[in-house]
Amino acid sequence: MKKHEPREVVIPSREEVAREREKLRNRSSFRRNLFSTLGFLAVVAAVAVLISTQFFPVIQVSGDSMEPLLEDGEILVLQKTEDLETGDPIAFYYQSRILLKRVIGTAGDYIDIDEEGNVYVNGELLDEPYVRDKSLGECDIELPCQVPEGKLFVMGDHRSVSIDSRSSQVGFIGQEQIMGKVAFSVWPLDRIGIVK
């Protein structure tokens, strides 16, 4: 049988104990700060998502039906509102897609479009400096027509390529379809600003 030799016990100095305690305190403080920061960032992210979805949705333009006002790939912030007027650019849901068009007529308005693409609202020629090219475009609805209660008549600015309320496929837009009014552009940098 072997004899166990007693081990030599090293007792740390006060300075070593103090340094070790400081390390443990710093580690504990770091963890608290890390969890506190992560919690704060989670709350900020949740608030940002809530604000974005409830009040200011963000979307990206896909297509050229609103050129030159909106370009393909541009990122926009919308304002949720029911206060829409003729000329306002809006985003709305259509067959699980989001379309961007301009309000041409609201409930009760009479809309007519001639062969050259001139638009008349309640018998008056609509001043449209934003239109890229006037065109009757894809129009299979009976004109003149009256916008029903709770609906909007919308058209794209690039009339020859835009599929909008002139097509019976899209037709009048209901309030429940509207995501919001286009408020401002945030990307690309050279296009940042309010959209009108």
PDB file of C-alpha atoms in Angstrom:
ATOM      1  CA  MET A   1       0.000   0.000   0.000  1.00  0.00           C
ATOM      2  CA  LYS A   2       1.305   3.426  -1.001  1.00  0.00           C
ATOM      3  CA  LYS A   3       1.413   6.226   1.427  1.00  0.00           C
ATOM      4  CA  HIS A   4      -0.297   9.394   0.345  1.00  0.00           C
ATOM      5  CA  GLU A   5       1.910  12.328   0.607  1.00  0.00           C
ATOM      6  CA  PRO A   6       0.157  15.452   1.807  1.00  0.00           C
ATOM      7  CA  ARG A   7      -0.352  18.036  -0.923  1.00  0.00           C
ATOM      8  CA  GLU A   8       0.994  21.441  -0.476  1.00  0.00           C
ATOM      9  CA  VAL A   9      -1.852  23.930  -0.260  1.00  0.00           C
ATOM     10  CA  VAL A  10      -1.142  27.315  -1.762  1.00  0.00           C
ATOM     11  CA  ILE A  11      -3.050  30.131  -0.172  1.00  0.00           C
ATOM     12  CA  PRO A  12      -3.554  33.074  -2.508  1.00  0.00           C
ATOM     13  CA  SER A  13      -2.560  36.508  -1.388  1.00  0.00           C
ATOM     14  CA  ARG A  14      -5.101  39.232  -0.676  1.00  0.00           C
ATOM     15  CA  GLU A  15      -4.262  40.936  -3.958  1.00  0.00           C
ATOM     16  CA  GLU A  16      -4.889  37.710  -5.912  1.00  0.00           C
ATOM     17  CA  VAL A  17      -8.225  37.185  -4.157  1.00  0.00           C
ATOM     18  CA  ALA A  18      -9.205  40.797  -4.833  1.00  0.00           C
ATOM     19  CA  ARG A  19      -8.283  40.439  -8.527  1.00  0.00           C
ATOM     20  CA  GLU A  20     -10.331  37.226  -8.824  1.00  0.00           C
ATOM     21  CA  ARG A  21     -13.345  38.857  -7.167  1.00  0.00           C
ATOM     22  CA  GLU A  22     -13.039  41.815  -9.561  1.00  0.00           C
ATOM     23  CA  LYS A  23     -12.990  39.410 -12.537  1.00  0.00           C
ATOM     24  CA  LEU A  24     -16.140  37.681 -11.292  1.00  0.00           C
ATOM     25  CA  ARG A  25     -17.874  41.042 -10.712  1.00  0.00           C
ATOM     26  CA  ASN A  26     -16.920  42.226 -14.221  1.00  0.00           C
ATOM     27  CA  ARG A  27     -18.154  38.985 -15.785  1.00  0.00           C
ATOM     28  CA  SER A  28     -21.464  39.255 -13.924  1.00  0.00           C
ATOM     29  CA  SER A  29     -21.786  42.950 -14.854  1.00  0.00           C
ATOM     30  CA  PHE A  30     -21.028  42.162 -18.508  1.00  0.00           C
ATOM     31  CA  ARG A  31     -23.764  39.493 -18.587  1.00  0.00           C
ATOM     32  CA  ARG A  32     -26.286  41.847 -16.987  1.00  0.00           C
ATOM     33  CA  ASN A  33     -25.418  44.613 -19.470  1.00  0.00           C
ATOM     34  CA  LEU A  34     -25.542  42.204 -22.399  1.00  0.00           C
ATOM     35  CA  PHE A  35     -29.004  40.869 -21.445  1.00  0.00           C
ATOM     36  CA  SER A  36     -30.226  44.383 -20.718  1.00  0.00           C
ATOM     37  CA  THR A  37     -29.014  45.620 -24.119  1.00  0.00           C
ATOM     38  CA  LEU A  38     -30.506  42.639 -25.948  1.00  0.00           C
ATOM     39  CA  GLY A  39     -33.814  43.170 -24.149  1.00  0.00           C
ATOM     40  CA  PHE A  40     -33.795  46.856 -25.079  1.00  0.00           C
ATOM     41  CA  LEU A  41     -33.016  46.059 -28.741  1.00  0.00           C
ATOM     42  CA  ALA A  42     -35.835  43.487 -28.831  1.00  0.00           C
ATOM     43  CA  VAL A  43     -38.303  46.071 -27.501  1.00  0.00           C
ATOM     44  CA  VAL A  44     -37.093  48.702 -30.014  1.00  0.00           C
ATOM     45  CA  ALA A  45     -37.386  46.183 -32.871  1.00  0.00           C
ATOM     46  CA  ALA A  46     -40.898  45.186 -31.776  1.00  0.00           C
ATOM     47  CA  VAL A  47     -41.992  48.842 -31.569  1.00  0.00           C
ATOM     48  CA  ALA A  48     -40.442  49.551 -34.999  1.00  0.00           C
ATOM     49  CA  VAL A  49     -42.276  46.582 -36.537  1.00  0.00           C
ATOM     50  CA  LEU A  50     -45.539  47.647 -34.882  1.00  0.00           C
ATOM     51  CA  ILE A  51     -45.207  51.226 -36.131  1.00  0.00           C
ATOM     52  CA  SER A  52     -44.200  50.005 -39.590  1.00  0.00           C
ATOM     53  CA  THR A  53     -47.133  47.628 -39.978  1.00  0.00           C
ATOM     54  CA  GLN A  54     -49.779  49.755 -38.276  1.00  0.00           C
ATOM     55  CA  PHE A  55     -48.938  53.306 -39.312  1.00  0.00           C
ATOM     56  CA  PHE A  56     -46.099  53.517 -41.853  1.00  0.00           C
ATOM     57  CA  PRO A  57     -45.710  50.363 -43.979  1.00  0.00           C
ATOM     58  CA  VAL A  58     -42.571  50.108 -46.119  1.00  0.00           C
ATOM     59  CA  ILE A  59     -42.759  48.672 -49.648  1.00  0.00           C
ATOM     60  CA  GLN A  60     -40.549  48.340 -52.710  1.00  0.00           C
ATOM     61  CA  VAL A  61     -41.665  49.424 -56.190  1.00  0.00           C
ATOM     62  CA  SER A  62     -41.796  46.617 -58.726  1.00  0.00           C
ATOM     63  CA  GLY A  63     -42.476  47.620 -62.312  1.00  0.00           C
ATOM     64  CA  ASP A  64     -42.751  50.828 -64.305  1.00  0.00           C
ATOM     65  CA  SER A  65     -46.472  51.676 -64.285  1.00  0.00           C
ATOM     66  CA  MET A  66     -45.879  54.749 -62.093  1.00  0.00           C
ATOM     67  CA  GLU A  67     -42.846  56.167 -63.904  1.00  0.00           C
ATOM     68  CA  PRO A  68     -41.509  58.831 -63.786  1.00  0.00           C
ATOM     69  CA  LEU A  69     -42.844  59.450 -60.257  1.00  0.00           C
ATOM     70  CA  LEU A  70     -41.769  56.049 -58.894  1.00  0.00           C
ATOM     71  CA  GLU A  71     -38.981  53.900 -60.292  1.00  0.00           C
ATOM     72  CA  ASP A  72     -38.538  50.130 -60.218  1.00  0.00           C
ATOM     73  CA  GLY A  73     -36.671  49.110 -57.043  1.00  0.00           C
ATOM     74  CA  GLU A  74     -37.414  52.320 -55.151  1.00  0.00           C
ATOM     75  CA  ILE A  75     -38.269  51.870 -51.454  1.00  0.00           C
ATOM     76  CA  LEU A  76     -41.245  53.841 -50.148  1.00  0.00           C
ATOM     77  CA  VAL A  77     -42.882  54.587 -46.831  1.00  0.00           C
ATOM     78  CA  LEU A  78     -46.675  54.691 -46.830  1.00  0.00           C
ATOM     79  CA  GLN A  79     -48.984  56.627 -44.546  1.00  0.00           C
ATOM     80  CA  LYS A  80     -52.094  54.793 -43.392  1.00  0.00           C
ATOM     81  CA  THR A  81     -54.993  57.161 -43.964  1.00  0.00           C
ATOM     82  CA  GLU A  82     -58.546  57.156 -45.260  1.00  0.00           C
ATOM     83  CA  ASP A  83     -58.285  60.795 -46.328  1.00  0.00           C
ATOM     84  CA  LEU A  84     -57.498  60.285 -50.019  1.00  0.00           C
ATOM     85  CA  GLU A  85     -57.981  62.803 -52.805  1.00  0.00           C
ATOM     86  CA  THR A  86     -57.708  62.877 -56.577  1.00  0.00           C
ATOM     87  CA  GLY A  87     -54.026  62.848 -57.501  1.00  0.00           C
ATOM     88  CA  ASP A  88     -52.771  60.952 -54.425  1.00  0.00           C
ATOM     89  CA  PRO A  89     -50.439  58.015 -55.202  1.00  0.00           C
ATOM     90  CA  ILE A  90     -51.537  54.960 -53.192  1.00  0.00           C
ATOM     91  CA  ALA A  91     -50.639  51.316 -52.628  1.00  0.00           C
ATOM     92  CA  PHE A  92     -53.331  48.642 -52.482  1.00  0.00           C
ATOM     93  CA  TYR A  93     -53.705  44.879 -52.428  1.00  0.00           C
ATOM     94  CA  TYR A  94     -54.793  43.147 -55.611  1.00  0.00           C
ATOM     95  CA  GLN A  95     -54.779  39.339 -55.905  1.00  0.00           C
ATOM     96  CA  SER A  96     -52.090  38.863 -53.213  1.00  0.00           C
ATOM     97  CA  ARG A  97     -49.898  41.536 -54.826  1.00  0.00           C
ATOM     98  CA  ILE A  98     -49.363  45.183 -53.982  1.00  0.00           C
ATOM     99  CA  LEU A  99     -50.042  47.696 -56.751  1.00  0.00           C
ATOM    100  CA  LEU A 100     -49.103  51.380 -56.839  1.00  0.00           C
ATOM    101  CA  LYS A 101     -51.457  53.729 -58.700  1.00  0.00           C
ATOM    102  CA  ARG A 102     -52.827  57.267 -58.516  1.00  0.00           C
ATOM    103  CA  VAL A 103     -56.323  58.173 -57.324  1.00  0.00           C
ATOM    104  CA  ILE A 104     -58.291  59.586 -60.267  1.00  0.00           C
ATOM    105  CA  GLY A 105     -61.805  59.571 -58.845  1.00  0.00           C
ATOM    106  CA  THR A 106     -63.489  59.073 -55.487  1.00  0.00           C
ATOM    107  CA  ALA A 107     -67.011  57.927 -54.576  1.00  0.00           C
ATOM    108  CA  GLY A 108     -69.679  59.617 -56.726  1.00  0.00           C
ATOM    109  CA  ASP A 109     -67.267  60.985 -59.375  1.00  0.00           C
ATOM    110  CA  TYR A 110     -68.015  60.406 -63.059  1.00  0.00           C
ATOM    111  CA  ILE A 111     -64.939  59.261 -65.003  1.00  0.00           C
ATOM    112  CA  ASP A 112     -64.505  59.448 -68.760  1.00  0.00           C
ATOM    113  CA  ILE A 113     -61.435  58.883 -70.937  1.00  0.00           C
ATOM    114  CA  ASP A 114     -61.238  59.798 -74.636  1.00  0.00           C
ATOM    115  CA  GLU A 115     -59.319  57.974 -77.378  1.00  0.00           C
ATOM    116  CA  GLU A 116     -56.214  60.158 -76.850  1.00  0.00           C
ATOM    117  CA  GLY A 117     -56.125  59.271 -73.154  1.00  0.00           C
ATOM    118  CA  ASN A 118     -57.451  62.572 -71.782  1.00  0.00           C
ATOM    119  CA  VAL A 119     -59.213  61.947 -68.477  1.00  0.00           C
ATOM    120  CA  TYR A 120     -62.366  63.816 -67.471  1.00  0.00           C
ATOM    121  CA  VAL A 121     -63.677  63.837 -63.908  1.00  0.00           C
ATOM    122  CA  ASN A 122     -67.250  65.123 -63.566  1.00  0.00           C
ATOM    123  CA  GLY A 123     -67.031  66.550 -67.086  1.00  0.00           C
ATOM    124  CA  GLU A 124     -63.816  68.557 -66.459  1.00  0.00           C
ATOM    125  CA  LEU A 125     -60.483  67.708 -68.064  1.00  0.00           C
ATOM    126  CA  LEU A 126     -58.121  66.493 -65.349  1.00  0.00           C
ATOM    127  CA  ASP A 127     -54.800  68.372 -65.246  1.00  0.00           C
ATOM    128  CA  GLU A 128     -52.191  65.601 -65.123  1.00  0.00           C
ATOM    129  CA  PRO A 129     -48.632  66.973 -65.320  1.00  0.00           C
ATOM    130  CA  TYR A 130     -47.389  63.700 -63.799  1.00  0.00           C
ATOM    131  CA  VAL A 131     -48.513  61.499 -66.724  1.00  0.00           C
ATOM    132  CA  ARG A 132     -45.665  60.051 -68.771  1.00  0.00           C
ATOM    133  CA  ASP A 133     -47.662  59.358 -71.914  1.00  0.00           C
ATOM    134  CA  LYS A 134     -51.383  59.823 -72.383  1.00  0.00           C
ATOM    135  CA  SER A 135     -53.019  56.698 -73.710  1.00  0.00           C
ATOM    136  CA  LEU A 136     -56.352  54.936 -73.437  1.00  0.00           C
ATOM    137  CA  GLY A 137     -54.302  51.811 -72.618  1.00  0.00           C
ATOM    138  CA  GLU A 138     -55.981  48.553 -71.675  1.00  0.00           C
ATOM    139  CA  CYS A 139     -59.575  49.687 -71.227  1.00  0.00           C
ATOM    140  CA  ASP A 140     -62.443  47.216 -71.355  1.00  0.00           C
ATOM    141  CA  ILE A 141     -64.910  49.025 -69.068  1.00  0.00           C
ATOM    142  CA  GLU A 142     -67.876  51.055 -70.220  1.00  0.00           C
ATOM    143  CA  LEU A 143     -67.177  54.799 -70.105  1.00  0.00           C
ATOM    144  CA  PRO A 144     -68.255  57.148 -68.703  1.00  0.00           C
ATOM    145  CA  CYS A 145     -68.637  55.380 -65.363  1.00  0.00           C
ATOM    146  CA  GLN A 146     -69.518  56.491 -61.858  1.00  0.00           C
ATOM    147  CA  VAL A 147     -67.326  55.534 -58.900  1.00  0.00           C
ATOM    148  CA  PRO A 148     -69.464  53.576 -56.393  1.00  0.00           C
ATOM    149  CA  GLU A 149     -69.698  54.480 -52.707  1.00  0.00           C
ATOM    150  CA  GLY A 150     -66.624  53.346 -50.729  1.00  0.00           C
ATOM    151  CA  LYS A 151     -64.560  52.835 -53.895  1.00  0.00           C
ATOM    152  CA  LEU A 152     -61.793  54.615 -55.842  1.00  0.00           C
ATOM    153  CA  PHE A 153     -60.913  54.783 -59.530  1.00  0.00           C
ATOM    154  CA  VAL A 154     -57.120  54.521 -59.956  1.00  0.00           C
ATOM    155  CA  MET A 155     -54.682  54.742 -62.853  1.00  0.00           C
ATOM    156  CA  GLY A 156     -50.923  54.449 -63.279  1.00  0.00           C
ATOM    157  CA  ASP A 157     -48.880  57.415 -64.535  1.00  0.00           C
ATOM    158  CA  HIS A 158     -47.325  55.378 -67.360  1.00  0.00           C
ATOM    159  CA  ARG A 159     -50.703  54.880 -69.017  1.00  0.00           C
ATOM    160  CA  SER A 160     -49.688  52.691 -71.963  1.00  0.00           C
ATOM    161  CA  VAL A 161     -48.357  49.897 -69.699  1.00  0.00           C
ATOM    162  CA  SER A 162     -50.442  50.316 -66.539  1.00  0.00           C
ATOM    163  CA  ILE A 163     -53.153  47.807 -65.690  1.00  0.00           C
ATOM    164  CA  ASP A 164     -55.578  49.682 -63.437  1.00  0.00           C
ATOM    165  CA  SER A 165     -59.251  50.614 -62.974  1.00  0.00           C
ATOM    166  CA  ARG A 166     -59.626  50.874 -66.768  1.00  0.00           C
ATOM    167  CA  SER A 167     -59.438  47.078 -66.791  1.00  0.00           C
ATOM    168  CA  SER A 168     -62.390  45.044 -65.514  1.00  0.00           C
ATOM    169  CA  GLN A 169     -59.829  42.694 -63.923  1.00  0.00           C
ATOM    170  CA  VAL A 170     -58.801  45.411 -61.449  1.00  0.00           C
ATOM    171  CA  GLY A 171     -61.901  47.615 -61.468  1.00  0.00           C
ATOM    172  CA  PHE A 172     -62.759  49.967 -58.637  1.00  0.00           C
ATOM    173  CA  ILE A 173     -60.628  49.756 -55.486  1.00  0.00           C
ATOM    174  CA  GLY A 174     -62.331  49.215 -52.126  1.00  0.00           C
ATOM    175  CA  GLN A 175     -61.203  50.907 -48.901  1.00  0.00           C
ATOM    176  CA  GLU A 176     -60.365  47.478 -47.440  1.00  0.00           C
ATOM    177  CA  GLN A 177     -57.752  46.956 -50.174  1.00  0.00           C
ATOM    178  CA  ILE A 178     -55.829  50.163 -49.514  1.00  0.00           C
ATOM    179  CA  MET A 179     -52.497  49.872 -47.680  1.00  0.00           C
ATOM    180  CA  GLY A 180     -51.878  53.598 -47.596  1.00  0.00           C
ATOM    181  CA  LYS A 181     -50.883  56.772 -49.351  1.00  0.00           C
ATOM    182  CA  VAL A 182     -47.306  57.015 -50.641  1.00  0.00           C
ATOM    183  CA  ALA A 183     -45.610  59.461 -48.237  1.00  0.00           C
ATOM    184  CA  PHE A 184     -41.917  59.495 -49.073  1.00  0.00           C
ATOM    185  CA  SER A 185     -39.075  57.647 -50.744  1.00  0.00           C
ATOM    186  CA  VAL A 186     -36.157  56.352 -48.666  1.00  0.00           C
ATOM    187  CA  TRP A 187     -34.073  54.574 -51.311  1.00  0.00           C
ATOM    188  CA  PRO A 188     -32.101  55.128 -53.489  1.00  0.00           C
ATOM    189  CA  LEU A 189     -30.384  58.044 -51.801  1.00  0.00           C
ATOM    190  CA  ASP A 190     -30.730  60.369 -54.797  1.00  0.00           C
ATOM    191  CA  ARG A 191     -34.537  59.992 -54.628  1.00  0.00           C
ATOM    192  CA  ILE A 192     -35.047  60.512 -50.874  1.00  0.00           C
ATOM    193  CA  GLY A 193     -37.905  62.894 -50.198  1.00  0.00           C
ATOM    194  CA  ILE A 194     -41.633  63.440 -50.100  1.00  0.00           C
ATOM    195  CA  VAL A 195     -43.571  61.848 -52.972  1.00  0.00           C
ATOM    196  CA  LYS A 196     -46.389  63.889 -54.572  1.00  0.00           C
TER     197      LYS A 196
END
